[in-house]
Coordinates of C-alpha atoms in Angstrom, one line a residue:
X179 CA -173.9 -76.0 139.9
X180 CA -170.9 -75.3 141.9
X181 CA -167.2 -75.5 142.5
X182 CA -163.9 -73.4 141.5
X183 CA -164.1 -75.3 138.3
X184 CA -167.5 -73.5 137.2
X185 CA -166.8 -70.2 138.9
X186 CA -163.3 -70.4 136.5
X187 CA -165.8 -71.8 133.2
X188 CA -168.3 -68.9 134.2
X189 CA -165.8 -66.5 133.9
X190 CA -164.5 -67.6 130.6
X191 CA -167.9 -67.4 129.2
X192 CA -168.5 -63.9 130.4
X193 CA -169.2 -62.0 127.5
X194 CA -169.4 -64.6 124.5
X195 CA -172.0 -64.6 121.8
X196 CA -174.9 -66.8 122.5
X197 CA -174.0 -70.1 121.2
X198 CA -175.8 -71.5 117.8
X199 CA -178.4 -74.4 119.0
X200 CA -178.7 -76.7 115.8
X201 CA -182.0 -79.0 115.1
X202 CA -180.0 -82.0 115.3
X203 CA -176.1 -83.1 115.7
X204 CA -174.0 -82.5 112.6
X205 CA -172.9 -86.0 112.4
X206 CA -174.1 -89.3 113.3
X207 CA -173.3 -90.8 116.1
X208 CA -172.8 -94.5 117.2
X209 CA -172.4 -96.1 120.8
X210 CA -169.6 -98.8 119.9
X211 CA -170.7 -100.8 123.0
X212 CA -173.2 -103.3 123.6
X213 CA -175.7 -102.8 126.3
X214 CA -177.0 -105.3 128.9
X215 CA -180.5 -106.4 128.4
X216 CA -181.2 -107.5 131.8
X217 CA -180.3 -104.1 133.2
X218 CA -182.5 -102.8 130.5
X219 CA -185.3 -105.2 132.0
X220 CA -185.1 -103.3 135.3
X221 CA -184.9 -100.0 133.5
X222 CA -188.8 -100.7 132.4
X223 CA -189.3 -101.7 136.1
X224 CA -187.9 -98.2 137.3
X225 CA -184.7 -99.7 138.9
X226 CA -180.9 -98.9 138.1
X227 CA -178.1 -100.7 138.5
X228 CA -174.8 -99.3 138.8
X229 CA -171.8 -102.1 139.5
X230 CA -174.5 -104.1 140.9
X231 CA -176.0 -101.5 143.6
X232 CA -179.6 -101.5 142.9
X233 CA -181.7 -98.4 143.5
X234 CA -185.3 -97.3 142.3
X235 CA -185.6 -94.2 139.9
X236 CA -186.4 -91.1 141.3
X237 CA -190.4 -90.7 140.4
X238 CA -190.4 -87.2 141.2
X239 CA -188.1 -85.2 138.3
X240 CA -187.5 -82.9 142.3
X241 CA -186.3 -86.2 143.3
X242 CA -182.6 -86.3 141.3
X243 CA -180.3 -84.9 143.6
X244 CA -177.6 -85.8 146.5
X245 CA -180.4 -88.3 148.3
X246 CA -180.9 -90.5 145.2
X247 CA -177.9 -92.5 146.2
X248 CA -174.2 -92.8 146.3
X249 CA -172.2 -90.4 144.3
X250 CA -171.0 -93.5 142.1
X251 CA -174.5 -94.3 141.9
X252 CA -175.8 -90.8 141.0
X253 CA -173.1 -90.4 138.7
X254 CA -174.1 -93.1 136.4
X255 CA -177.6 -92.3 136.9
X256 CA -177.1 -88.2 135.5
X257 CA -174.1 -89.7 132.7
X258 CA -176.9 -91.6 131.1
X259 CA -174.8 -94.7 129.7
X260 CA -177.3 -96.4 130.7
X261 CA -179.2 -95.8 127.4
X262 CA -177.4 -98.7 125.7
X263 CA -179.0 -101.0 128.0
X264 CA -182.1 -99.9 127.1
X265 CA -181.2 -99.4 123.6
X266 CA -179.9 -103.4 123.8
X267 CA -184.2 -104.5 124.3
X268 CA -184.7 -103.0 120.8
X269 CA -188.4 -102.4 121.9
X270 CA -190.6 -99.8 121.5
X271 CA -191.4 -99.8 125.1
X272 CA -187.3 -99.3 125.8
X273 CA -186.9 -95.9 123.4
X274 CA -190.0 -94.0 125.1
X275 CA -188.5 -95.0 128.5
X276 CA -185.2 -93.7 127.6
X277 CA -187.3 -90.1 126.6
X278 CA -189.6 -90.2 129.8
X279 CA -186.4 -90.3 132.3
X280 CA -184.6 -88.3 129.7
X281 CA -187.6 -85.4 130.0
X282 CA -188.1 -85.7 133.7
X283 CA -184.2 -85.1 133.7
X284 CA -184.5 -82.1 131.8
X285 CA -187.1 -80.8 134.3
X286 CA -185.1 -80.6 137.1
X287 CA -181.7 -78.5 136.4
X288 CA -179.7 -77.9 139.0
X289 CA -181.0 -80.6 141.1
X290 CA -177.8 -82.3 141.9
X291 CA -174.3 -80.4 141.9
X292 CA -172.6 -83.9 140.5
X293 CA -174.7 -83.4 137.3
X294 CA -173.1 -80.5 136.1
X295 CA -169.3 -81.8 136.6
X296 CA -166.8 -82.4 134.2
X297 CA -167.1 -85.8 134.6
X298 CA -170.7 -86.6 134.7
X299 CA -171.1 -84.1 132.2
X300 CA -168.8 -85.6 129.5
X301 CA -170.4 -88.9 130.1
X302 CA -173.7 -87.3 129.2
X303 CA -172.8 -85.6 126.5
X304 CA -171.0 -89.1 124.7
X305 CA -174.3 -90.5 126.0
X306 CA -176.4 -88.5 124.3
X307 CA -175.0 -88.2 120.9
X308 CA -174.2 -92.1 121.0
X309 CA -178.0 -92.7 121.5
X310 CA -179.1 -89.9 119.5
X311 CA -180.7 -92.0 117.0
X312 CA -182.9 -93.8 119.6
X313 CA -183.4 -91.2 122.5
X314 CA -184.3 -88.0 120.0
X315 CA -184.2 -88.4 116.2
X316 CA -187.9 -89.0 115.8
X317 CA -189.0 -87.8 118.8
X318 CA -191.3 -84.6 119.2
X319 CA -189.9 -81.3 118.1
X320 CA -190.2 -79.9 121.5
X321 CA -187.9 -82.9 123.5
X322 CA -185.5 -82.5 120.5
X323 CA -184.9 -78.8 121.1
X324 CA -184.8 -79.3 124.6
X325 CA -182.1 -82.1 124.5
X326 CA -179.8 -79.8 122.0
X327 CA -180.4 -77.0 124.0
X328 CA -179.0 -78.4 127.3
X329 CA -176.4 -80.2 125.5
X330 CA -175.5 -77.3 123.8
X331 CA -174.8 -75.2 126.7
X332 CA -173.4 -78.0 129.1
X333 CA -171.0 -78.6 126.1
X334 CA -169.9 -74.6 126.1
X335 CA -169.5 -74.7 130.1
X336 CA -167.6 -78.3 130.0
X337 CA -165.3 -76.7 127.2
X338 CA -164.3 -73.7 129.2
X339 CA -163.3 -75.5 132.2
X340 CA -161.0 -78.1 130.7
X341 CA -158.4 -79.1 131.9
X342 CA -160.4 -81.1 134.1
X343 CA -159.2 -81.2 137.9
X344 CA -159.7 -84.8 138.3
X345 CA -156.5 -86.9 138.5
X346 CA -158.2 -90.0 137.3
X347 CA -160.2 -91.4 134.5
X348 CA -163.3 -88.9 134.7
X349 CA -160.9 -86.2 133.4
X350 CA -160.6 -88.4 130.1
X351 CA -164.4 -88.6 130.0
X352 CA -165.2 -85.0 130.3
X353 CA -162.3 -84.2 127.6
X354 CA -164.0 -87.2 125.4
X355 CA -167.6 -85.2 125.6
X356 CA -166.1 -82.4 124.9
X357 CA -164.5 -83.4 122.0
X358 CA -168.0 -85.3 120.7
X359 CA -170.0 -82.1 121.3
X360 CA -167.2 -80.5 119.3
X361 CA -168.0 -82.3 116.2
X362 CA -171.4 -82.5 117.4
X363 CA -172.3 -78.3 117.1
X364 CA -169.2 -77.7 114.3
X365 CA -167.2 -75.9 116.9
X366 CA -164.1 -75.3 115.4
X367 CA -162.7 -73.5 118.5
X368 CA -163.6 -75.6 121.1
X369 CA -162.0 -78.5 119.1
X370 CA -159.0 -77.0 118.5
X371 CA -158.8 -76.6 122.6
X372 CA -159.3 -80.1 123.0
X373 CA -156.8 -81.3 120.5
X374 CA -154.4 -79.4 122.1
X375 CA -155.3 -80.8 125.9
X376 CA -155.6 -84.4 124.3
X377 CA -152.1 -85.6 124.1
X378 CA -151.1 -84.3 127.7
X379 CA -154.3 -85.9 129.0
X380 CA -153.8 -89.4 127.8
X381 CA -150.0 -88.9 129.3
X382 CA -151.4 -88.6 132.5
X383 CA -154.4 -91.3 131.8
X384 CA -151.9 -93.7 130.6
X385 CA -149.0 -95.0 132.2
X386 CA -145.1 -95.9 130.2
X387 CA -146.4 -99.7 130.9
X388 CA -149.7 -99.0 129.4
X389 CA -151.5 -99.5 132.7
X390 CA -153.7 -97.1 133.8
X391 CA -153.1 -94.2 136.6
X392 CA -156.0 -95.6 139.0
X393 CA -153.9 -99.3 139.1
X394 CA -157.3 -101.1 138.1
X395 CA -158.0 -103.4 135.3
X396 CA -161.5 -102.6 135.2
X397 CA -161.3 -98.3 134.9
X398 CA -157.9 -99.2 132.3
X399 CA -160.7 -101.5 130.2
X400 CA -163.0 -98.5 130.4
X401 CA -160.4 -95.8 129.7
X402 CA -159.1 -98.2 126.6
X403 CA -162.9 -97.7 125.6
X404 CA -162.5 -94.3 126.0
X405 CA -159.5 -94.1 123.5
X406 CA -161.1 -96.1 121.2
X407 CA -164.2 -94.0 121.0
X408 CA -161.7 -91.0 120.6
X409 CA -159.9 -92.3 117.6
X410 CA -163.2 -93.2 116.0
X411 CA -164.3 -89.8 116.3
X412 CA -161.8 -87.9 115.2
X413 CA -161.3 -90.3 112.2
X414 CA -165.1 -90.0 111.4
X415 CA -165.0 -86.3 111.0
X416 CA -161.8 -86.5 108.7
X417 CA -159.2 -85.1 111.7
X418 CA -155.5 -86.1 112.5
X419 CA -155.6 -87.5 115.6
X420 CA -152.3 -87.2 117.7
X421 CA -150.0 -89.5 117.8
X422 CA -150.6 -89.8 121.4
X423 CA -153.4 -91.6 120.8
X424 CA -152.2 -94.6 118.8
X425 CA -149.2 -95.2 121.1
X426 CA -151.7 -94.8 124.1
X427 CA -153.7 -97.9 122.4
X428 CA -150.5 -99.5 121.7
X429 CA -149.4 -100.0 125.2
X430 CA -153.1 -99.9 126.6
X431 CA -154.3 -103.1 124.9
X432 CA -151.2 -105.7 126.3
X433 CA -151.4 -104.0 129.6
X434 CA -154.9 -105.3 129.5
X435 CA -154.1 -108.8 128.6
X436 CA -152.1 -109.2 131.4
X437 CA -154.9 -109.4 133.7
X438 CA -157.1 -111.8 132.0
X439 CA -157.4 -115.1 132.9
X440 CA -158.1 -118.5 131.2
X441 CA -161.9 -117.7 131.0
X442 CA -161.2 -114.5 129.2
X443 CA -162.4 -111.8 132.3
X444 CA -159.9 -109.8 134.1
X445 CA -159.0 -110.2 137.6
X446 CA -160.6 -108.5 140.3
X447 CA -158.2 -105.9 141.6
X448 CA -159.0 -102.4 143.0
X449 CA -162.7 -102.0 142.0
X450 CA -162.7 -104.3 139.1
X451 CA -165.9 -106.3 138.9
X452 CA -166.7 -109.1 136.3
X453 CA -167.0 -108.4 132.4
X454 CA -168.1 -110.4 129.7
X455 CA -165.0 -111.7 127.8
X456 CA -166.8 -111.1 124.8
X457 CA -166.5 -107.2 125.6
X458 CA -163.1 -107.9 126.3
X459 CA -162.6 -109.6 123.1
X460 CA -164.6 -106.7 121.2
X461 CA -162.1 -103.9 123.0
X462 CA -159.6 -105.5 122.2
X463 CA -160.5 -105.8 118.5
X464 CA -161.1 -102.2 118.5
X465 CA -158.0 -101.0 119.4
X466 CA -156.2 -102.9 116.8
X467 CA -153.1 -103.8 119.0
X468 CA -151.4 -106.9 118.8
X469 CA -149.1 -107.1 121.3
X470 CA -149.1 -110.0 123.7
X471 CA -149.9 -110.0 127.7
X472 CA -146.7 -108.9 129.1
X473 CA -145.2 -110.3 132.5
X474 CA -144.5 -107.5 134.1
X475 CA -146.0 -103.9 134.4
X476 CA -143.4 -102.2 136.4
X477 CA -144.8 -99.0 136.9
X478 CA -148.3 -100.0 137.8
X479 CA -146.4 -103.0 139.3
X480 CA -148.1 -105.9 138.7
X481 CA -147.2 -109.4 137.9
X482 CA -147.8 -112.0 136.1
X483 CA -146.9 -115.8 136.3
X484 CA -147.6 -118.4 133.8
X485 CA -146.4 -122.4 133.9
X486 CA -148.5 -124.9 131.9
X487 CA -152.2 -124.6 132.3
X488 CA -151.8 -121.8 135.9
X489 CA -151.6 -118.6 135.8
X490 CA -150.9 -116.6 139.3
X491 CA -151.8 -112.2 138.6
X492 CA -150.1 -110.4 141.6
X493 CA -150.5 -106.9 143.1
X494 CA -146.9 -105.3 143.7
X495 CA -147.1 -101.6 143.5
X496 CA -147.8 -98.8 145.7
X497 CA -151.3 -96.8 145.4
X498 CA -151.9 -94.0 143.2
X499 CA -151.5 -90.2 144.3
X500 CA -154.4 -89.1 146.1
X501 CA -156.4 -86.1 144.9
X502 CA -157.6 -82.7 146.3
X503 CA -160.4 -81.9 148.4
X504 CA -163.8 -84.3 146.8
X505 CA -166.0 -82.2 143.8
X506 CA -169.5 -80.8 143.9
X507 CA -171.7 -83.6 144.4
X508 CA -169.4 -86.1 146.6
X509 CA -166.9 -87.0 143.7
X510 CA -163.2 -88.1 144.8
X511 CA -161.0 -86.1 142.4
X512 CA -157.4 -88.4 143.4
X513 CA -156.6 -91.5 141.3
X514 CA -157.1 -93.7 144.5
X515 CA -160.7 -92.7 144.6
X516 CA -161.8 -96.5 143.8
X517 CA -158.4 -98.0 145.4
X518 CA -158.5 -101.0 147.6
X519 CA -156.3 -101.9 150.6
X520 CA -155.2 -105.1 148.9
X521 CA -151.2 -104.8 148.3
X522 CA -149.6 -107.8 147.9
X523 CA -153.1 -109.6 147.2
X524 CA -152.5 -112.4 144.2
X525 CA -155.0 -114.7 142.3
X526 CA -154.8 -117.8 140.6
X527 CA -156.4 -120.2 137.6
X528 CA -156.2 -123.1 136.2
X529 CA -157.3 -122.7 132.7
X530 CA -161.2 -121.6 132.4
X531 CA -161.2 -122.4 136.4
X532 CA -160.8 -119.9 138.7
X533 CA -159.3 -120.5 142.0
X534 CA -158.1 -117.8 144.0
X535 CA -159.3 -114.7 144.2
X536 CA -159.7 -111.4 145.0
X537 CA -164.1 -111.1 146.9
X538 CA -164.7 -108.3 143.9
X539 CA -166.1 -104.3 144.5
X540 CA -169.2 -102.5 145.1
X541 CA -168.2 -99.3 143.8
X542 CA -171.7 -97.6 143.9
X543 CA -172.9 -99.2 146.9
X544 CA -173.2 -96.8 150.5
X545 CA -169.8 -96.2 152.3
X546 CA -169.8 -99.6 154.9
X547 CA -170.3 -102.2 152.0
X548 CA -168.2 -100.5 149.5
X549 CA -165.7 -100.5 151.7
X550 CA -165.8 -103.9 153.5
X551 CA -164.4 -104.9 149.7
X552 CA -161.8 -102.9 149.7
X553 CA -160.9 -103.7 153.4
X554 CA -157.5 -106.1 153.6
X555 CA -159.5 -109.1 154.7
X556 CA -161.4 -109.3 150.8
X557 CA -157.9 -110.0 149.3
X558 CA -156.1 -112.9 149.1
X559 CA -153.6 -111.5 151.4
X560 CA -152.0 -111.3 154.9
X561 CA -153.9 -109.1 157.3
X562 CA -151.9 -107.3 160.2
X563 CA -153.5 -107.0 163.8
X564 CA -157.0 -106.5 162.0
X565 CA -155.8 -104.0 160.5
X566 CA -156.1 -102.6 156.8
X567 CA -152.7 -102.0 154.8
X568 CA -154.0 -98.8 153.5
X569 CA -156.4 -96.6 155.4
X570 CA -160.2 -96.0 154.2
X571 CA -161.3 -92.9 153.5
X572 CA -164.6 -92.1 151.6
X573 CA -162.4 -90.0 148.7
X574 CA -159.6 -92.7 148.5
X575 CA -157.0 -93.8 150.9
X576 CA -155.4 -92.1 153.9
X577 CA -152.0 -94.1 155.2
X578 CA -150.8 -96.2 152.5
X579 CA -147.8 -98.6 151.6
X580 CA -145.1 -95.9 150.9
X581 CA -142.7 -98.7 149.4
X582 CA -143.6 -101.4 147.5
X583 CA -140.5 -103.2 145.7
X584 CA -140.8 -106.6 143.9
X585 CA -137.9 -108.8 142.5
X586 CA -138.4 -111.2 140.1
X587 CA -136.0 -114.4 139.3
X588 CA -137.0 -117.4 136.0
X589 CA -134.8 -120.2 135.1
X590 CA -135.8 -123.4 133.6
X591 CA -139.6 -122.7 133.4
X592 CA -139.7 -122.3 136.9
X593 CA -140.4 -118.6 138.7
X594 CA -139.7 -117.0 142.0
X595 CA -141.1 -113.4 143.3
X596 CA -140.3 -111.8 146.3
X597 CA -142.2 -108.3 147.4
X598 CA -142.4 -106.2 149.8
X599 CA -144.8 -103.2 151.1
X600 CA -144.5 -101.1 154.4
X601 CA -148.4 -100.4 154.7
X602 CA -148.1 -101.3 159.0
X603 CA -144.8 -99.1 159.1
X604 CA -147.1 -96.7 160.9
X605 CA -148.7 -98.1 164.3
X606 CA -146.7 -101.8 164.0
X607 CA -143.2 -100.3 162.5
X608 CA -143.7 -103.9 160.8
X609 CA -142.9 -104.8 156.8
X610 CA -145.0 -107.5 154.9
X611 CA -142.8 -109.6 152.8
X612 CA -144.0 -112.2 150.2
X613 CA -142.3 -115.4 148.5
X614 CA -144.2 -117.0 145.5
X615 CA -142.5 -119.7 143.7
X616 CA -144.4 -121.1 140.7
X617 CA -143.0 -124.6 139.6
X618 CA -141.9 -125.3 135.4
X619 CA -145.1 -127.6 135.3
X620 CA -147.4 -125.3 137.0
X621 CA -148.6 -128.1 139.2
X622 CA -146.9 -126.5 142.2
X623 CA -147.3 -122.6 143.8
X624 CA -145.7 -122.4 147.2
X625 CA -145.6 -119.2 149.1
X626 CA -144.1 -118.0 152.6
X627 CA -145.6 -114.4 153.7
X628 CA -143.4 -113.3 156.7
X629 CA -144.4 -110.0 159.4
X630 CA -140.8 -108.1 159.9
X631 CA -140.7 -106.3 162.9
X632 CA -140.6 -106.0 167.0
X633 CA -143.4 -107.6 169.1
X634 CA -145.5 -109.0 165.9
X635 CA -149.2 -108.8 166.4
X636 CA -151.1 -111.9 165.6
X637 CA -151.9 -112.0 161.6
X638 CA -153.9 -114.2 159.4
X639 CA -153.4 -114.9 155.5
X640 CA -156.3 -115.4 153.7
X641 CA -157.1 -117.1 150.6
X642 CA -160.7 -116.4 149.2
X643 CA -161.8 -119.4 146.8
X644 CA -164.2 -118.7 143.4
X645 CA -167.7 -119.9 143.9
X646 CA -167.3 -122.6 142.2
X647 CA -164.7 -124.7 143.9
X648 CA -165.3 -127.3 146.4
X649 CA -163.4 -127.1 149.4
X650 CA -163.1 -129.9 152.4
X651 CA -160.7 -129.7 155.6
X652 CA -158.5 -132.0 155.9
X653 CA -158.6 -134.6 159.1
X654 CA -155.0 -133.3 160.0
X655 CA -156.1 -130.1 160.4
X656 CA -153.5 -128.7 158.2
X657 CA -154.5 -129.1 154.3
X658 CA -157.8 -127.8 152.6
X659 CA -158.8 -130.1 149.4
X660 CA -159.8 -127.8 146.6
X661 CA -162.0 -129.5 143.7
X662 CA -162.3 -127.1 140.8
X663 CA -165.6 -127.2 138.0
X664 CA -163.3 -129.2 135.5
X665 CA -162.8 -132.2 137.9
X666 CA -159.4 -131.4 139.0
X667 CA -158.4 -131.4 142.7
X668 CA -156.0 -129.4 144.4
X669 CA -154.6 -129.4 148.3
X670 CA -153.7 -125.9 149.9
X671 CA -151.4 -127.1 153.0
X672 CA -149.8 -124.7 155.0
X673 CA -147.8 -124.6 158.6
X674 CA -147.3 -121.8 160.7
X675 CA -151.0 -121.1 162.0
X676 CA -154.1 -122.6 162.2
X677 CA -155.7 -123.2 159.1
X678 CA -160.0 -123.0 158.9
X679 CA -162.6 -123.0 156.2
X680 CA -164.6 -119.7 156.5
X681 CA -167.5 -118.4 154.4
X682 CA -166.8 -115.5 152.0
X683 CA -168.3 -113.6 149.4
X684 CA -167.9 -112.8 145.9
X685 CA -169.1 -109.7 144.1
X686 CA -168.0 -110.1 140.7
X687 CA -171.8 -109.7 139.4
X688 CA -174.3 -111.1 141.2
X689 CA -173.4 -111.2 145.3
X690 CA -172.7 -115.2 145.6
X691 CA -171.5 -117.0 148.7
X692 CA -168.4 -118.5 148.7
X693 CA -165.5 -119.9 150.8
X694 CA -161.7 -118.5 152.3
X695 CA -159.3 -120.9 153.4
X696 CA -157.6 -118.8 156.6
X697 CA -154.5 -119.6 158.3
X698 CA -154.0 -117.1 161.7
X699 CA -150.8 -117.0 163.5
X700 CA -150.6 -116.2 167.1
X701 CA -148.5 -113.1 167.6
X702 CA -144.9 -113.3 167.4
X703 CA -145.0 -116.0 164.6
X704 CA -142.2 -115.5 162.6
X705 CA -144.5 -116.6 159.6
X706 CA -146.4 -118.9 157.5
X707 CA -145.4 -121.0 154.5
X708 CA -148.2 -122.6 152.5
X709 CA -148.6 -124.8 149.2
X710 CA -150.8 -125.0 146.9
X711 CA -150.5 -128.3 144.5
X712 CA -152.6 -130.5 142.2
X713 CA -153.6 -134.2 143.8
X714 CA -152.9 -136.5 141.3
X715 CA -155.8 -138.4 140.2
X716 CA -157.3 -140.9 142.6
X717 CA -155.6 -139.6 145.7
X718 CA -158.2 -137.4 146.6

């Protein structure tokens, strides 16, 4: 264990009584989520999957530290969510798994400096109590004691350094263990601390449009869980809960329909990876908010447009703040610590089919693969000289879009959006500027996405197509014929640079080949206009 956050928790402690380990938690608990059987499946094989990065289990209880993988991927490994996949076999076989790495865990303390931060550390301690009933209730005295013990004491340290130093969702996790282990060891002081930290927390969590700080509809689904699991808590042990909370959900749960599309997942912006709709629907349900998908979510700024059966989800605001210095252990501590480079990028269905898209996130994978899908060139997007909009780094972004404005204009069904972003300010002293007009019918998107600026580099827009659509060039060189999964065809034409067919790739779950439709300009293009219509039936 290390960092200025434990050095201040170890201080705090300094001369407290020792703290009272019970024989079991003093309520039950309940994971609210289902688990995933198939990553339950490779549990039993010894493998973990985190955001689809495989890796083996360490054998060797020596063998959970810094080496085991990336810090994503060791982070999930020492928060121990994982239990509700095993927990969803309903074998046997699964619960003494879930004790045997949970008991080779507890035999190496101190292994990794990532365990024991407030992030990972709240995730464990939810874990824990959520599973309590299949990890430990009728398990041997001596693993029971063991478990409570640790918890017990990783719950006093995680108490003592709250407020968390994180600027992004891991602070709400490590206040949400805290709060669990509260009610967990009847700790009336340590609850009252956390009630007090709650409200400004979910403040900062939860933006005035109800998106989420980190500008990704993936952590806001996961930080709407979060809230969820809050409320339920308090509620269970007969507490108030601020009323914070119930506005957080109130905004939280529209914000999240915004970025569904017809087949009920969300679109995949800024780390976002596939999710059953089901969960979505569940969440949803959960938070008990009725509001409908908005259009707009100005402060996150995103957009949304909607004619007849086509929706189009667009990326129009600047990244989040970046953090300090990264944690103990590897962990990014800003709110752009999952970010992509993918301002301006847009997506599109029709109906259950998906059409354009974003090429997904690898989260937990090493640093060259996570970040070839957060690179520019995995967004549906115009690319600059090569170049990413927002710089790289392993804890975030470096240079990023200082200004990002959007203007929108409706009348008569029809809609028009213009945006802007100044990522290539530094290097090209060049602005990216984007028209999308989406018909009354929906039958007809156009776009134009224009390079301001001196001596213009050569640029390429790209338009990355879901695995399941069909695409065919065109004889004329200029039009790509898009069949979707329903039967419906669609033409993409475009003028202004060569348009191609390339192979892509999609990592929404599994990794699945797919195809881009890319049109490059030669430098000193003053742009490219495109189209993107529906073929009416039998023109082909």
């Amino acid at each position: 264990m290390s960092g200025t956050w434990l050095r201040g928790a170890r201080r705090t402690l300094s001369g407290l009584k020792p703290i009272r380990v019970p024989d079991a938690p003093a309520r039950a608990f309940r994971d609210l989520w289902p688990g995933d059987a198939t990553r339950g499946q490779r549990l039993l094989n010894g493998e973990l999957e985190v955001a689809g990065t495989v890796r083996p289990l360490p054998d060797d209880p020596r063998a959970f530290g810094p080496g085991a993988g990336s810090p994503t991927w060791r982070a999930a490994l020492h928060g121990f969510s994982w239990l509700r996949d095993l927990r969803a076999l309903g074998t046997d076989a699964a619960r003494m798994h879930a004790r045997d790495i949970a008991r080779a865990w507890l035999e190496a303390p101190g292994s990794d400096p990532l365990a024991s931060t407030p992030e990972v550390t709240g995730a464990r301690l939810s874990a824990w109590l959520g599973h309590w009933d299949f990890t430990a209730a009728t398990a041997e005295d001596g693993f029971r004691r063991a478990m409570m013990t640790r918890l017990a004491s990783d719950a006093r340290i995680l108490v003592a350094s709250l407020p968390a130093e994180a600027r992004h969702r891991g602070a709400l996790v490590a206040l949400k263990g805290a709060l669990a282990a509260a009610v967990a060891l009847e700790e009336e002081p340590w609850l009252t601390r956390c009630l007090k930290l709650l409200p400004a927390e979910i403040d900062r969590q939860i933006l005035p449009d109800g998106a989420h700080v980190e500008r990704s509809p993936g952590i806001l689904l996961l930080a709407l869980q979060d809230l969820i699991e809050i409320r339920n808590l308090l509620h269970g042990a007969g507490i108030e809960a601020p009323p914070h909370l119930a506005h957080a959900l109130d905004r939280a749960a529209p914000a999240l329909r915004l970025f569904r599309h017809g087949d009920g997942g969300l679109a995949a912006f800024n780390g976002t990876r596939e999710e059953a709709a089901s969960l979505l629907d569940l969440v949803l349900t959960q938070a008990q908010a009725r509001g409908r998908a908005p259009l707009i979510l100005g402060d996150a700024g995103f957009q949304r447009l909607q004619a007849g059966r086509t929706l189009v989800i667009t990326d129009c605001g600047a990244p989040p703040p970046k953090g300090g210095a990264p944690g103990p252990g590897g962990l990014a501590r800003g709110a752009d610590r999952h970010h992509h480079a993918g301002t301006l990028s847009f997506e599109m269905s029709i109906g259950r089919d998906r059409m354009i898209v974003n090429c997904g996130a690898a989260p937990a994978a090493e640093g060259a693969w996570r970040d070839a899908m957060r690179a520019t060139a995995a967004h549906s997007t115009l690319t600059l000289a090569d170049t990413n909009s927002s710089e790289l780094t392993e804890d975030g972004l470096g240079r990023r879009p200082e200004n990002v404005e959007a203007e929108r204009h409706e009348a008569s069904g029809a809609q028009w959006l213009e945006a802007t972003h100044d990522g290539w300010k530094r290097g090209f002293n060049a602005l990216h500027r984007r028209r999308l007009y989406l018909a009354e019918s929906g039958d007809d998107l156009r776009g134009e996405d224009l390079v301001e600026g001196e001596n213009v580099p050569a640029f390429t827009v790209r338009f990355h197509l879901h695995h399941a659509v069909n695409a065919t060039l065109h004889e004329d060189g200029a039009s790509v014929l898009l069949r979707l999964p329903s039967g419906s065809a669609w033409r993409l034409r475009a003028r202004g640079g060569q348009v191609s067919v390339e192979d892509s790739v999609q990592l929404f779950g599994e990794p699945r080949q797919t195809k881009q439709v890319v049109v490059a300009a030669e430098a000193g293009a003053g742009g490219i206009q495109w189209a993107i219509g529906r073929v009416a039936a039998g023109e082909g």
